[in-house]
Short mmCIF file of C-alpha atoms in Angstrom, two decimals:
data_model
loop_
_atom_site.label_atom_id
_atom_site.label_comp_id
_atom_site.label_asym_id
_atom_site.label_seq_id
_atom_site.Cartn_x
_atom_site.Cartn_y
_atom_site.Cartn_z
CA UNK A 1 84.10 61.85 286.07
CA UNK A 2 86.16 58.58 285.84
CA UNK A 3 88.01 57.82 288.58
CA UNK A 4 91.65 56.01 287.79
CA UNK A 5 93.25 54.70 291.34
CA UNK A 6 97.02 56.21 290.50
CA UNK A 7 98.58 52.63 292.27
CA UNK A 8 95.98 50.37 289.63
CA UNK A 9 98.45 48.01 288.39
CA UNK A 10 96.61 46.36 285.00
CA UNK A 11 94.89 49.35 282.59
CA UNK A 12 93.55 49.84 279.33
CA UNK A 13 95.11 51.88 277.80
CA UNK A 14 94.16 53.20 273.99
CA UNK A 15 96.98 55.30 272.24
CA UNK A 16 95.80 57.89 269.92
CA UNK A 17 98.64 58.38 266.75
CA UNK A 18 98.29 61.03 263.45
CA UNK A 19 101.48 60.54 261.63
CA UNK A 20 103.31 62.24 259.25
CA UNK A 21 101.28 61.84 255.91
CA UNK A 22 98.68 63.05 257.68
CA UNK A 23 96.17 60.05 256.18
CA UNK A 24 93.81 60.09 260.31
CA UNK A 25 94.24 58.58 263.67
CA UNK A 26 95.35 55.38 264.56
CA UNK A 27 93.31 53.61 268.09
CA UNK A 28 94.86 50.49 269.28
CA UNK A 29 93.05 49.49 272.70
CA UNK A 30 95.76 47.84 275.16
CA UNK A 31 95.69 46.16 278.38
CA UNK A 32 99.14 46.41 280.05
CA UNK A 33 100.26 45.08 283.50
CA UNK A 34 99.60 41.94 285.36
CA UNK A 35 102.57 39.18 285.18
CA UNK A 36 103.32 36.25 283.27
CA UNK A 37 100.60 34.11 285.77
CA UNK A 38 98.25 37.00 285.43
CA UNK A 39 95.98 34.99 283.22
CA UNK A 40 96.40 37.21 280.28
CA UNK A 41 98.76 34.97 278.48
CA UNK A 42 96.58 33.72 275.27
CA UNK A 43 95.17 37.66 274.30
CA UNK A 44 98.75 38.92 274.79
CA UNK A 45 101.66 39.49 271.79
CA UNK A 46 104.63 40.80 274.03
CA UNK A 47 106.05 39.91 278.04
CA UNK A 48 108.17 42.96 278.12
CA UNK A 49 110.10 45.43 281.45
CA UNK A 50 113.05 47.32 281.24
CA UNK A 51 115.97 45.33 282.24
CA UNK A 52 117.90 47.57 285.51
CA UNK A 53 115.11 49.66 287.17
CA UNK A 54 112.87 47.23 289.65
CA UNK A 55 109.96 47.14 286.53
CA UNK A 56 108.32 43.72 286.73
CA UNK A 57 107.36 41.98 283.69
CA UNK A 58 104.74 42.99 282.29
CA UNK A 59 102.05 41.81 279.92
CA UNK A 60 100.61 43.85 276.84
CA UNK A 61 97.44 42.59 275.11
CA UNK A 62 95.78 44.31 271.72
CA UNK A 63 92.40 44.57 272.65
CA UNK A 64 91.45 45.94 269.57
CA UNK A 65 92.80 48.96 266.71
CA UNK A 66 90.88 50.73 264.60
CA UNK A 67 91.63 54.20 261.94
CA UNK A 68 90.06 56.28 260.72
CA UNK A 69 90.29 58.23 257.69
CA UNK A 70 90.64 62.89 258.68
CA UNK A 71 87.38 64.38 255.90
CA UNK A 72 89.54 65.63 253.43
CA UNK A 73 89.47 69.36 254.26
CA UNK A 74 90.97 69.03 257.37
CA UNK A 75 93.74 66.54 256.17
CA UNK A 76 93.94 69.82 253.53
CA UNK A 77 94.34 72.00 256.61
CA UNK A 78 96.91 70.05 258.46
CA UNK A 79 98.88 69.80 255.25
CA UNK A 80 98.58 73.35 254.87
CA UNK A 81 100.12 74.23 258.71
CA UNK A 82 102.58 71.39 258.67
CA UNK A 83 106.11 73.38 258.30
CA UNK A 84 104.35 76.86 256.79
CA UNK A 85 105.69 79.86 256.85
CA UNK A 86 103.01 82.19 257.44
CA UNK A 87 100.05 80.75 259.67
CA UNK A 88 96.93 82.18 260.87
CA UNK A 89 97.54 82.23 264.36
CA UNK A 90 93.43 81.95 265.17
CA UNK A 91 93.33 79.10 262.38
CA UNK A 92 96.00 77.10 264.48
CA UNK A 93 94.44 77.29 267.69
CA UNK A 94 91.05 76.26 265.72
CA UNK A 95 93.40 73.64 264.28
CA UNK A 96 93.90 72.31 267.45
CA UNK A 97 90.93 72.32 269.61
CA UNK A 98 89.36 70.59 266.16
CA UNK A 99 91.44 67.58 266.11
CA UNK A 100 90.75 67.45 270.18
CA UNK A 101 87.45 66.13 269.43
CA UNK A 102 88.53 63.94 266.36
CA UNK A 103 91.14 62.40 268.95
CA UNK A 104 87.98 61.94 270.74
CA UNK A 105 85.65 60.36 269.04
CA UNK A 106 87.26 57.81 267.42
CA UNK A 107 88.73 56.97 270.69
CA UNK A 108 85.26 56.65 271.78
CA UNK A 109 84.08 54.91 268.72
CA UNK A 110 87.05 52.22 269.39
CA UNK A 111 85.75 51.62 272.60
CA UNK A 112 81.64 50.93 271.28
CA UNK A 113 82.78 49.13 268.05
CA UNK A 114 84.89 46.72 270.63
CA UNK A 115 82.96 47.30 273.95
CA UNK A 116 86.31 48.27 276.19
CA UNK A 117 86.41 51.09 278.15
CA UNK A 118 89.81 52.61 278.74
CA UNK A 119 90.44 53.84 281.97
CA UNK A 120 94.09 56.27 280.92
CA UNK A 121 94.88 57.36 276.42
CA UNK A 122 98.16 58.23 275.61
CA UNK A 123 97.61 60.51 272.07
CA UNK A 124 100.56 61.28 269.97
CA UNK A 125 98.91 64.18 267.92
CA UNK A 126 99.64 66.08 265.17
CA UNK A 127 103.28 67.12 264.95
CA UNK A 128 103.07 70.30 262.69
CA UNK A 129 106.28 71.57 263.54
CA UNK A 130 109.08 69.27 264.46
CA UNK A 131 113.92 71.29 264.79
CA UNK A 132 115.17 68.04 266.97
CA UNK A 133 118.20 70.92 267.04
CA UNK A 134 119.05 74.27 268.75
CA UNK A 135 119.17 77.23 265.96
CA UNK A 136 119.46 80.05 266.09
CA UNK A 137 116.43 82.15 267.16
CA UNK A 138 115.34 85.75 268.60
CA UNK A 139 119.15 85.63 270.69
CA UNK A 140 119.52 82.17 271.66
CA UNK A 141 120.09 78.50 270.20
CA UNK A 142 116.88 76.71 270.64
CA UNK A 143 115.22 73.05 269.22
CA UNK A 144 111.15 73.25 268.86
CA UNK A 145 108.99 71.07 268.50
CA UNK A 146 104.93 70.69 267.64
CA UNK A 147 102.13 68.38 268.10
CA UNK A 148 99.09 69.67 268.06
CA UNK A 149 95.76 68.15 268.66
CA UNK A 150 94.58 69.75 272.53
CA UNK A 151 94.71 66.91 275.06
CA UNK A 152 92.12 68.45 277.67
CA UNK A 153 89.65 67.87 274.84
CA UNK A 154 90.06 64.22 274.51
CA UNK A 155 90.16 64.22 278.39
CA UNK A 156 86.33 65.66 278.47
CA UNK A 157 84.92 64.25 275.60
CA UNK A 158 86.55 60.72 276.52
CA UNK A 159 85.87 61.17 280.84
CA UNK A 160 89.24 59.64 281.82
CA UNK A 161 92.78 61.29 281.98
CA UNK A 162 95.58 61.62 279.00
CA UNK A 163 98.45 61.67 278.66
CA UNK A 164 99.71 63.56 275.72
CA UNK A 165 103.03 65.92 274.52
CA UNK A 166 105.83 62.50 274.49
CA UNK A 167 108.25 65.01 273.09
CA UNK A 168 109.43 68.36 274.84
CA UNK A 169 110.75 66.36 278.22
CA UNK A 170 112.62 64.91 275.87
CA UNK A 171 113.84 67.45 273.96
CA UNK A 172 114.18 69.97 277.45
CA UNK A 173 117.00 66.94 278.25
CA UNK A 174 118.84 67.36 275.40
CA UNK A 175 116.95 64.56 273.49
CA UNK A 176 115.78 65.10 269.89
CA UNK A 177 112.80 64.21 270.56
CA UNK A 178 112.49 61.22 268.50
CA UNK A 179 112.49 58.66 267.45
CA UNK A 180 110.39 57.62 270.42
CA UNK A 181 108.66 53.85 269.57
CA UNK A 182 112.00 52.15 270.20
CA UNK A 183 110.68 52.34 274.35
CA UNK A 184 108.29 49.31 272.79
CA UNK A 185 110.52 47.99 270.05
CA UNK A 186 113.54 47.22 273.07
CA UNK A 187 110.86 45.84 275.29
CA UNK A 188 108.24 43.32 272.31
CA UNK A 189 112.28 42.01 270.39
CA UNK A 190 114.70 42.35 272.04
CA UNK A 191 116.37 38.68 272.12
CA UNK A 192 119.53 36.90 273.96
CA UNK A 193 120.75 35.29 271.13
CA UNK A 194 119.16 37.08 267.75
CA UNK A 195 120.48 40.36 266.95
CA UNK A 196 117.35 42.64 265.22
CA UNK A 197 116.68 46.30 263.03
CA UNK A 198 112.82 46.54 263.49
CA UNK A 199 111.70 49.67 261.39
CA UNK A 200 108.55 51.09 260.65
CA UNK A 201 107.66 53.34 257.25
CA UNK A 202 104.75 55.60 258.51
CA UNK A 203 105.07 59.18 256.73
CA UNK A 204 108.84 57.97 257.65
CA UNK A 205 110.75 56.03 257.65
CA UNK A 206 112.50 54.63 261.21
CA UNK A 207 114.45 52.13 262.45
CA UNK A 208 115.80 50.24 265.80
CA UNK A 209 118.68 48.87 266.61
CA UNK A 210 118.91 45.99 268.90
CA UNK A 211 121.43 43.70 269.73
CA UNK A 212 121.73 39.84 270.61
CA UNK A 213 120.96 40.44 274.65
CA UNK A 214 121.69 43.99 274.49
CA UNK A 215 120.60 46.12 277.84
CA UNK A 216 118.79 49.05 276.86
CA UNK A 217 121.80 51.49 276.72
CA UNK A 218 123.00 49.32 274.36
CA UNK A 219 119.85 50.05 271.72
CA UNK A 220 119.99 52.90 269.01
CA UNK A 221 117.31 54.17 266.74
CA UNK A 222 117.31 57.17 263.66
CA UNK A 223 115.23 57.94 260.99
CA UNK A 224 116.28 56.41 257.95
CA UNK A 225 114.46 59.40 255.26
CA UNK A 226 111.17 58.90 253.75
CA UNK A 227 109.08 56.29 254.42
CA UNK A 228 105.25 57.07 252.34
CA UNK A 229 105.20 60.50 252.84
CA UNK A 230 106.91 61.37 249.15
CA UNK A 231 105.36 58.52 247.45
CA UNK A 232 102.17 59.71 248.30
CA UNK A 233 103.61 63.20 248.49
CA UNK A 234 104.39 62.34 243.80
CA UNK A 235 101.61 59.79 243.45
CA UNK A 236 99.11 62.62 244.80
CA UNK A 237 100.80 65.11 242.00
CA UNK A 238 100.83 63.71 239.19
CA UNK A 239 97.79 61.12 239.64
CA UNK A 240 95.72 62.86 241.90
CA UNK A 241 95.37 60.21 244.36
CA UNK A 242 95.95 59.99 247.69
CA UNK A 243 98.30 57.28 248.07
CA UNK A 244 99.89 53.94 245.49
CA UNK A 245 97.49 51.74 247.30
CA UNK A 246 99.49 48.24 246.82
CA UNK A 247 101.96 49.53 244.98
CA UNK A 248 100.67 49.05 241.60
CA UNK A 249 101.59 52.13 239.86
CA UNK A 250 105.23 51.45 240.95
CA UNK A 251 105.36 48.29 240.10
CA UNK A 252 104.02 49.31 236.66
CA UNK A 253 107.39 51.93 236.66
CA UNK A 254 111.20 51.91 236.18
CA UNK A 255 113.61 53.96 238.42
CA UNK A 256 114.97 56.50 236.87
CA UNK A 257 118.87 55.54 238.70
CA UNK A 258 120.20 58.90 237.79
CA UNK A 259 117.66 61.14 239.59
CA UNK A 260 117.60 58.12 242.59
CA UNK A 261 121.57 57.98 243.22
CA UNK A 262 121.59 62.00 242.64
CA UNK A 263 119.10 62.05 245.73
CA UNK A 264 120.68 59.95 248.08
CA UNK A 265 124.02 62.27 247.87
CA UNK A 266 121.89 65.13 249.66
CA UNK A 267 123.10 66.84 253.59
CA UNK A 268 120.15 64.25 255.81
CA UNK A 269 120.94 60.39 253.88
CA UNK A 270 124.96 61.41 254.76
CA UNK A 271 124.50 62.56 258.16
CA UNK A 272 125.59 59.96 261.29
CA UNK A 273 123.19 59.23 263.50
CA UNK A 274 121.75 60.10 265.70
CA UNK A 275 118.88 62.41 263.24
CA UNK A 276 115.67 62.50 263.09
CA UNK A 277 113.22 63.81 259.68
CA UNK A 278 110.10 65.05 259.05
CA UNK A 279 108.47 67.43 256.73
CA UNK A 280 111.17 69.99 257.13
CA UNK A 281 113.40 67.74 255.14
CA UNK A 282 111.20 65.24 252.80
CA UNK A 283 107.69 67.62 252.53
CA UNK A 284 106.66 70.08 249.40
CA UNK A 285 109.93 71.96 249.31
CA UNK A 286 111.83 68.47 248.75
CA UNK A 287 108.91 67.68 246.43
CA UNK A 288 109.16 70.12 244.52
CA UNK A 289 112.98 69.16 243.50
CA UNK A 290 112.57 65.39 243.42
CA UNK A 291 109.91 65.82 240.57
CA UNK A 292 111.60 68.80 238.52
CA UNK A 293 114.49 66.57 238.78
CA UNK A 294 113.17 62.97 237.06
CA UNK A 295 111.72 66.37 233.92
CA UNK A 296 109.41 64.75 231.89
CA UNK A 297 109.60 61.45 232.43
CA UNK A 298 106.96 59.24 232.70
CA UNK A 299 104.48 59.82 235.46
CA UNK A 300 104.99 55.68 236.96
CA UNK A 301 108.63 56.43 236.59
CA UNK A 302 108.47 58.87 238.87
CA UNK A 303 105.63 57.20 241.49
CA UNK A 304 108.89 54.24 241.39
CA UNK A 305 112.06 56.22 242.04
CA UNK A 306 110.43 57.85 245.15
CA UNK A 307 108.86 53.63 246.71
CA UNK A 308 112.75 53.07 245.69
CA UNK A 309 114.07 56.14 247.17
CA UNK A 310 112.59 54.83 250.42
CA UNK A 311 114.10 51.31 250.10
CA UNK A 312 117.37 52.39 249.08
CA UNK A 313 117.57 54.56 251.62
CA UNK A 314 116.77 51.88 254.04
CA UNK A 315 118.97 49.48 252.93
CA UNK A 316 122.23 52.19 253.28
CA UNK A 317 121.52 53.09 256.59
CA UNK A 318 121.51 49.52 257.39
CA UNK A 319 124.80 48.75 255.32
CA UNK A 320 126.53 51.68 256.38
CA UNK A 321 125.31 52.87 260.52
CA UNK A 322 124.18 49.21 261.08
CA UNK A 323 126.49 46.67 260.05
CA UNK A 324 129.55 48.48 260.04
CA UNK A 325 129.28 50.81 262.78
CA UNK A 326 129.20 46.96 264.26
CA UNK A 327 132.68 46.41 262.75
CA UNK A 328 131.77 43.30 261.47
CA UNK A 329 130.70 43.79 258.29
CA UNK A 330 130.62 43.12 255.19
CA UNK A 331 129.04 39.63 257.26
CA UNK A 332 125.92 41.18 259.28
CA UNK A 333 125.29 40.46 263.75
CA UNK A 334 121.83 41.29 262.73
CA UNK A 335 119.43 38.31 261.59
CA UNK A 336 116.13 39.77 260.46
CA UNK A 337 114.24 42.87 260.09
CA UNK A 338 110.98 43.80 261.52
CA UNK A 339 109.05 45.74 259.63
CA UNK A 340 105.72 47.74 260.40
CA UNK A 341 104.13 50.37 260.21
CA UNK A 342 101.99 51.69 256.83
CA UNK A 343 104.89 51.21 254.05
CA UNK A 344 104.29 47.14 255.04
CA UNK A 345 100.87 48.08 252.92
CA UNK A 346 103.56 48.38 249.17
CA UNK A 347 104.20 45.24 247.94
CA UNK A 348 106.56 47.19 245.31
CA UNK A 349 107.91 49.22 248.82
CA UNK A 350 108.89 45.39 250.34
CA UNK A 351 110.49 44.14 247.79
CA UNK A 352 112.68 46.60 247.09
CA UNK A 353 113.77 46.57 249.87
CA UNK A 354 113.80 43.19 250.19
CA UNK A 355 116.41 42.65 247.19
CA UNK A 356 118.63 45.34 248.65
CA UNK A 357 118.57 43.89 252.43
CA UNK A 358 119.53 40.57 250.73
CA UNK A 359 123.52 41.31 249.68
CA UNK A 360 123.92 42.34 253.69
CA UNK A 361 121.92 39.16 254.60
CA UNK A 362 119.07 40.95 256.56
CA UNK A 363 116.05 38.80 255.80
CA UNK A 364 112.33 40.64 256.54
CA UNK A 365 110.02 39.67 258.64
CA UNK A 366 106.32 41.64 260.03
CA UNK A 367 105.96 43.07 263.12
CA UNK A 368 102.05 40.92 262.64
CA UNK A 369 104.47 37.38 263.45
CA UNK A 370 104.75 38.17 266.26
CA UNK A 371 101.19 39.14 267.19
CA UNK A 372 101.34 43.06 266.94
CA UNK A 373 99.72 44.19 263.18
CA UNK A 374 101.53 46.58 261.59
CA UNK A 375 99.43 49.09 261.59
CA UNK A 376 98.67 49.21 264.44
CA UNK A 377 102.41 49.11 266.41
CA UNK A 378 102.34 53.18 266.74
CA UNK A 379 99.19 52.94 268.56
CA UNK A 380 100.46 50.72 270.43
CA UNK A 381 104.06 52.05 271.42
CA UNK A 382 101.88 55.28 272.71
CA UNK A 383 99.20 53.77 275.04
CA UNK A 384 102.94 52.06 276.41
CA UNK A 385 104.72 55.68 276.63
CA UNK A 386 101.20 56.62 277.92
CA UNK A 387 101.54 54.26 281.30
CA UNK A 388 104.78 54.07 281.88
CA UNK A 389 104.05 58.44 282.26
CA UNK A 390 101.26 57.53 284.71
CA UNK A 391 102.80 55.44 287.02
CA UNK A 392 106.13 58.53 287.07
CA UNK A 393 108.30 56.50 285.01
CA UNK A 394 110.56 57.62 282.36
CA UNK A 395 110.58 55.74 279.17
CA UNK A 396 113.00 58.11 276.19
CA UNK A 397 115.85 55.65 275.34
CA UNK A 398 118.65 58.34 275.23
CA UNK A 399 120.92 56.52 273.22
CA UNK A 400 118.26 56.95 270.31
CA UNK A 401 117.04 60.15 271.06
CA UNK A 402 120.72 61.39 272.05
CA UNK A 403 118.93 62.87 275.51
CA UNK A 404 121.48 62.98 278.35
CA UNK A 405 119.27 61.51 280.67
CA UNK A 406 115.68 59.67 281.05
CA UNK A 407 113.04 61.84 280.67
CA UNK A 408 109.33 61.01 282.12
CA UNK A 409 107.62 61.87 279.17
CA UNK A 410 104.09 63.98 278.17
CA UNK A 411 101.30 66.07 280.14
CA UNK A 412 98.71 64.49 281.99
CA UNK A 413 94.52 66.55 281.08
CA UNK A 414 92.57 64.55 284.22
CA UNK A 415 89.02 64.07 282.93
#
C-alpha cells in the first residue's frame, strides 16, 4: 500500500482524461506545490494561486504526458452507451470496471515511460450522459451526469488514492457540472493587463473568459457547441476514418453555406450562457439530421461544412456572448484567444477560426506557447482539481458553472 501524508505540500499527480470524442486516454504527470523559490522554476509552465482564498502561489510542472487509444471494441462500446435510449445494465457495469483497468494501465505505462511515481491520481472518467439542467423524472425535477470508469479499480492497481467523479458536487450546489477546466485557465492565463479568451476544442468546444485583472468571480465560461465531435462522426460515416487527419478532407471541400446557416439557427447556439453540451445535443441524432440536410453534396463538402460549423459557432459565441456582453463592441477588450485541445491539429479548422476571429480583433495563440502542450491541457486540469480536492479546497468556478457556491469536487478512492 502506498501511503500519502495528507499534509504533503508538493505532490506528483497523474491527471487522466477521456473526452466526448471517446478516442482514448490522455495522462499528464504534474508536480504541484512549492513556491517561486522552490527550485521547480525551470521545469514549470505556471505559477498561480486563487486570490482571496489564502492559498500559496503554487508551481505547476509538467513532467510528462502520453496518449493511449481505446481498443476498437471498447471505443465502439463507449460510443454505443453514450446517450443510449436502451442499454444493458450488466454491460454498463462491466464497462465501468473495464475502463478502470484501462485507466490504471495508462497511468502505470506513463509512470514507466517517464520514470516517475504518482502520489495521487485525478481521473475524470468517460462521460456517458450529461444533463446539466433539471428535467422532470418520476415526479421530481433532477439534473444528472454520469462519468464511468471505476476509481476504486484505478486506486488498487496504481497503489495510490484516486479522486474521480468531479462533476456531481458542482451540480448538487446548483451548477451545471461543467465546464470545470476554467479553474486551470484562470490559474494559468489571467493577466493584470490583457483580457483573454481561453478556448479548448475537444469533442465539445468550450471557452473561458478572463477579463484583464479579474479575480475568479469575474471569470465566466460555457460550451460553444461541437468541437471535433461532428467532424469526426461525419468523416467516419462518409470516409470510414475515425477523424480528418490534419483537416485535409475539409480543406478539399467547399462549405455549404445554406446548411451552415440553418444549423446555426438551432436552439443551442441561440441560448445564452451558462450552457453545456455533449452527445445529447451533438451526437448521433444531430449528425443524422446534419447529413440529411447536406443531401447529395460532395462528401468533401460535407466535412468542410462540419468543420466550418465548429469554427463559426466559436466565433459567433465570442462576438455575441463575450464582446457584445462586455459592452465594448465592435472593439474587443480581449487581446487574444489561447487555443488548446485536439482541434489544434486540424489546420483547416484553425484557419477557419482565425478568419472568423480576425474581424473581431482577436488573434489566435496556442497554449503550447505558454509551455502547456494543447493535447495535455485537460489531463493537467484534472490533476490540479484532484490536488485541490485532496487538500479539501473547492475548485469549481461558480460564475462558470452557475453553482450557488464553491464546492470541493470529486470522490476519493483509497488504495
